């Protein structure tokens, strides 16, 4: 499930935005705006990333914030470091 989740370009973009955000977390709304996709599309992709333990979700009032899952944060960082170094 881990690598299958990474096979989609939109999910990779979501992971990259979360991994590189200064706060370490990004709202669903901010992801939708940054990627030019709808909120339901973000939700669809987030469900897959959460199932793969790549991201976590935190509800703060009416806003949902996503951050890298602590168990896989280092792995995600290494993947992006390898890709950007190439």
mmCIF file of the C-alpha atoms, coordinates in Angstrom:
data_MODEL
# 
_entry.id   MODEL 
# 
loop_
_atom_site.group_PDB 
_atom_site.id 
_atom_site.type_symbol 
_atom_site.label_atom_id 
_atom_site.label_alt_id 
_atom_site.label_comp_id 
_atom_site.label_asym_id 
_atom_site.label_entity_id 
_atom_site.label_seq_id 
_atom_site.pdbx_PDB_ins_code 
_atom_site.Cartn_x 
_atom_site.Cartn_y 
_atom_site.Cartn_z 
_atom_site.occupancy 
_atom_site.B_iso_or_equiv 
_atom_site.pdbx_formal_charge 
_atom_site.auth_seq_id 
_atom_site.auth_comp_id 
_atom_site.auth_asym_id 
_atom_site.auth_atom_id 
_atom_site.pdbx_PDB_model_num 
ATOM 1  C CA . UNK A 1 1  ? 0.000   0.000  0.000  1.00 0.00 ? 1  UNK A CA 1 
ATOM 2  C CA . UNK A 1 2  ? 2.903   2.349  0.791  1.00 0.00 ? 2  UNK A CA 1 
ATOM 3  C CA . UNK A 1 3  ? 4.442   2.368  -2.702 1.00 0.00 ? 3  UNK A CA 1 
ATOM 4  C CA . UNK A 1 4  ? 1.082   2.117  -4.458 1.00 0.00 ? 4  UNK A CA 1 
ATOM 5  C CA . UNK A 1 5  ? 0.104   5.361  -2.721 1.00 0.00 ? 5  UNK A CA 1 
ATOM 6  C CA . UNK A 1 6  ? 3.220   7.026  -4.123 1.00 0.00 ? 6  UNK A CA 1 
ATOM 7  C CA . UNK A 1 7  ? 2.382   6.002  -7.699 1.00 0.00 ? 7  UNK A CA 1 
ATOM 8  C CA . UNK A 1 8  ? -0.074  8.871  -8.182 1.00 0.00 ? 8  UNK A CA 1 
ATOM 9  C CA . UNK A 1 9  ? 1.419   12.267 -9.174 1.00 0.00 ? 9  UNK A CA 1 
ATOM 10 C CA . UNK A 1 10 ? -1.192  14.214 -7.192 1.00 0.00 ? 10 UNK A CA 1 
ATOM 11 C CA . UNK A 1 11 ? -0.425  12.253 -4.025 1.00 0.00 ? 11 UNK A CA 1 
ATOM 12 C CA . UNK A 1 12 ? 3.291   12.860 -4.558 1.00 0.00 ? 12 UNK A CA 1 
ATOM 13 C CA . UNK A 1 13 ? 2.580   16.578 -4.895 1.00 0.00 ? 13 UNK A CA 1 
ATOM 14 C CA . UNK A 1 14 ? 0.516   16.537 -1.708 1.00 0.00 ? 14 UNK A CA 1 
ATOM 15 C CA . UNK A 1 15 ? 3.308   14.766 0.177  1.00 0.00 ? 15 UNK A CA 1 
ATOM 16 C CA . UNK A 1 16 ? 5.888   17.210 -1.157 1.00 0.00 ? 16 UNK A CA 1 
ATOM 17 C CA . UNK A 1 17 ? 3.820   20.234 -0.111 1.00 0.00 ? 17 UNK A CA 1 
ATOM 18 C CA . UNK A 1 18 ? 3.373   18.827 3.389  1.00 0.00 ? 18 UNK A CA 1 
ATOM 19 C CA . UNK A 1 19 ? 7.022   17.755 3.716  1.00 0.00 ? 19 UNK A CA 1 
ATOM 20 C CA . UNK A 1 20 ? 8.361   21.144 2.658  1.00 0.00 ? 20 UNK A CA 1 
ATOM 21 C CA . UNK A 1 21 ? 5.878   23.369 4.491  1.00 0.00 ? 21 UNK A CA 1 
ATOM 22 C CA . UNK A 1 22 ? 7.554   25.431 7.247  1.00 0.00 ? 22 UNK A CA 1 
ATOM 23 C CA . UNK A 1 23 ? 4.816   24.549 9.766  1.00 0.00 ? 23 UNK A CA 1 
ATOM 24 C CA . UNK A 1 24 ? 5.048   20.836 9.012  1.00 0.00 ? 24 UNK A CA 1 
ATOM 25 C CA . UNK A 1 25 ? 1.310   20.704 8.436  1.00 0.00 ? 25 UNK A CA 1 
ATOM 26 C CA . UNK A 1 26 ? -1.030  21.957 5.731  1.00 0.00 ? 26 UNK A CA 1 
ATOM 27 C CA . UNK A 1 27 ? -4.800  22.395 5.658  1.00 0.00 ? 27 UNK A CA 1 
ATOM 28 C CA . UNK A 1 28 ? -6.911  20.540 3.126  1.00 0.00 ? 28 UNK A CA 1 
ATOM 29 C CA . UNK A 1 29 ? -8.067  23.885 1.749  1.00 0.00 ? 29 UNK A CA 1 
ATOM 30 C CA . UNK A 1 30 ? -4.489  25.092 1.226  1.00 0.00 ? 30 UNK A CA 1 
ATOM 31 C CA . UNK A 1 31 ? -3.628  21.845 -0.572 1.00 0.00 ? 31 UNK A CA 1 
ATOM 32 C CA . UNK A 1 32 ? -6.648  22.205 -2.859 1.00 0.00 ? 32 UNK A CA 1 
ATOM 33 C CA . UNK A 1 33 ? -5.708  25.794 -3.718 1.00 0.00 ? 33 UNK A CA 1 
ATOM 34 C CA . UNK A 1 34 ? -2.017  25.029 -4.251 1.00 0.00 ? 34 UNK A CA 1 
ATOM 35 C CA . UNK A 1 35 ? -2.754  22.109 -6.564 1.00 0.00 ? 35 UNK A CA 1 
ATOM 36 C CA . UNK A 1 36 ? -5.763  23.608 -8.333 1.00 0.00 ? 36 UNK A CA 1 
ATOM 37 C CA . UNK A 1 37 ? -8.016  20.691 -7.405 1.00 0.00 ? 37 UNK A CA 1 
ATOM 38 C CA . UNK A 1 38 ? -11.315 20.447 -5.550 1.00 0.00 ? 38 UNK A CA 1 
ATOM 39 C CA . UNK A 1 39 ? -11.640 19.781 -1.830 1.00 0.00 ? 39 UNK A CA 1 
ATOM 40 C CA . UNK A 1 40 ? -13.356 16.402 -2.457 1.00 0.00 ? 40 UNK A CA 1 
ATOM 41 C CA . UNK A 1 41 ? -10.402 15.382 -4.640 1.00 0.00 ? 41 UNK A CA 1 
ATOM 42 C CA . UNK A 1 42 ? -7.985  16.291 -1.844 1.00 0.00 ? 42 UNK A CA 1 
ATOM 43 C CA . UNK A 1 43 ? -10.091 14.236 0.569  1.00 0.00 ? 43 UNK A CA 1 
ATOM 44 C CA . UNK A 1 44 ? -9.974  11.246 -1.799 1.00 0.00 ? 44 UNK A CA 1 
ATOM 45 C CA . UNK A 1 45 ? -6.180  11.368 -2.006 1.00 0.00 ? 45 UNK A CA 1 
ATOM 46 C CA . UNK A 1 46 ? -5.757  12.031 1.714  1.00 0.00 ? 46 UNK A CA 1 
ATOM 47 C CA . UNK A 1 47 ? -7.743  8.894  2.580  1.00 0.00 ? 47 UNK A CA 1 
ATOM 48 C CA . UNK A 1 48 ? -5.266  6.822  0.586  1.00 0.00 ? 48 UNK A CA 1 
ATOM 49 C CA . UNK A 1 49 ? -2.249  8.544  2.136  1.00 0.00 ? 49 UNK A CA 1 
ATOM 50 C CA . UNK A 1 50 ? -3.673  8.122  5.638  1.00 0.00 ? 50 UNK A CA 1 
ATOM 51 C CA . UNK A 1 51 ? -4.391  4.423  4.972  1.00 0.00 ? 51 UNK A CA 1 
ATOM 52 C CA . UNK A 1 52 ? -0.767  3.963  3.897  1.00 0.00 ? 52 UNK A CA 1 
ATOM 53 C CA . UNK A 1 53 ? 0.426   5.680  7.109  1.00 0.00 ? 53 UNK A CA 1 
ATOM 54 C CA . UNK A 1 54 ? 2.123   8.410  5.106  1.00 0.00 ? 54 UNK A CA 1 
ATOM 55 C CA . UNK A 1 55 ? 0.180   11.298 6.627  1.00 0.00 ? 55 UNK A CA 1 
ATOM 56 C CA . UNK A 1 56 ? -1.946  12.058 9.658  1.00 0.00 ? 56 UNK A CA 1 
ATOM 57 C CA . UNK A 1 57 ? -5.038  14.214 9.979  1.00 0.00 ? 57 UNK A CA 1 
ATOM 58 C CA . UNK A 1 58 ? -5.804  16.644 12.793 1.00 0.00 ? 58 UNK A CA 1 
ATOM 59 C CA . UNK A 1 59 ? -9.175  18.355 13.058 1.00 0.00 ? 59 UNK A CA 1 
ATOM 60 C CA . UNK A 1 60 ? -9.002  21.903 14.483 1.00 0.00 ? 60 UNK A CA 1 
ATOM 61 C CA . UNK A 1 61 ? -12.465 23.414 14.533 1.00 0.00 ? 61 UNK A CA 1 
ATOM 62 C CA . UNK A 1 62 ? -13.774 23.246 10.987 1.00 0.00 ? 62 UNK A CA 1 
ATOM 63 C CA . UNK A 1 63 ? -10.289 22.874 9.472  1.00 0.00 ? 63 UNK A CA 1 
ATOM 64 C CA . UNK A 1 64 ? -8.451  19.623 8.767  1.00 0.00 ? 64 UNK A CA 1 
ATOM 65 C CA . UNK A 1 65 ? -4.662  19.760 8.894  1.00 0.00 ? 65 UNK A CA 1 
ATOM 66 C CA . UNK A 1 66 ? -2.347  17.112 7.504  1.00 0.00 ? 66 UNK A CA 1 
ATOM 67 C CA . UNK A 1 67 ? 1.223   16.314 8.466  1.00 0.00 ? 67 UNK A CA 1 
ATOM 68 C CA . UNK A 1 68 ? 3.659   13.516 7.729  1.00 0.00 ? 68 UNK A CA 1 
ATOM 69 C CA . UNK A 1 69 ? 3.057   10.365 9.745  1.00 0.00 ? 69 UNK A CA 1 
ATOM 70 C CA . UNK A 1 70 ? 5.822   10.157 12.386 1.00 0.00 ? 70 UNK A CA 1 
ATOM 71 C CA . UNK A 1 71 ? 6.552   6.518  11.516 1.00 0.00 ? 71 UNK A CA 1 
ATOM 72 C CA . UNK A 1 72 ? 7.338   7.360  7.880  1.00 0.00 ? 72 UNK A CA 1 
ATOM 73 C CA . UNK A 1 73 ? 8.447   11.009 7.943  1.00 0.00 ? 73 UNK A CA 1 
ATOM 74 C CA . UNK A 1 74 ? 12.141  10.095 7.552  1.00 0.00 ? 74 UNK A CA 1 
ATOM 75 C CA . UNK A 1 75 ? 11.385  7.743  4.668  1.00 0.00 ? 75 UNK A CA 1 
ATOM 76 C CA . UNK A 1 76 ? 9.375   10.411 2.846  1.00 0.00 ? 76 UNK A CA 1 
ATOM 77 C CA . UNK A 1 77 ? 12.156  12.964 3.406  1.00 0.00 ? 77 UNK A CA 1 
ATOM 78 C CA . UNK A 1 78 ? 14.742  10.531 1.983  1.00 0.00 ? 78 UNK A CA 1 
ATOM 79 C CA . UNK A 1 79 ? 12.591  9.854  -1.075 1.00 0.00 ? 79 UNK A CA 1 
ATOM 80 C CA . UNK A 1 80 ? 12.295  13.571 -1.870 1.00 0.00 ? 80 UNK A CA 1 
ATOM 81 C CA . UNK A 1 81 ? 15.990  14.163 -1.153 1.00 0.00 ? 81 UNK A CA 1 
ATOM 82 C CA . UNK A 1 82 ? 16.924  11.407 -3.607 1.00 0.00 ? 82 UNK A CA 1 
ATOM 83 C CA . UNK A 1 83 ? 14.551  12.682 -6.276 1.00 0.00 ? 83 UNK A CA 1 
ATOM 84 C CA . UNK A 1 84 ? 15.626  16.323 -6.005 1.00 0.00 ? 84 UNK A CA 1 
ATOM 85 C CA . UNK A 1 85 ? 19.332  15.389 -5.957 1.00 0.00 ? 85 UNK A CA 1 
ATOM 86 C CA . UNK A 1 86 ? 19.038  13.475 -9.228 1.00 0.00 ? 86 UNK A CA 1 
# 
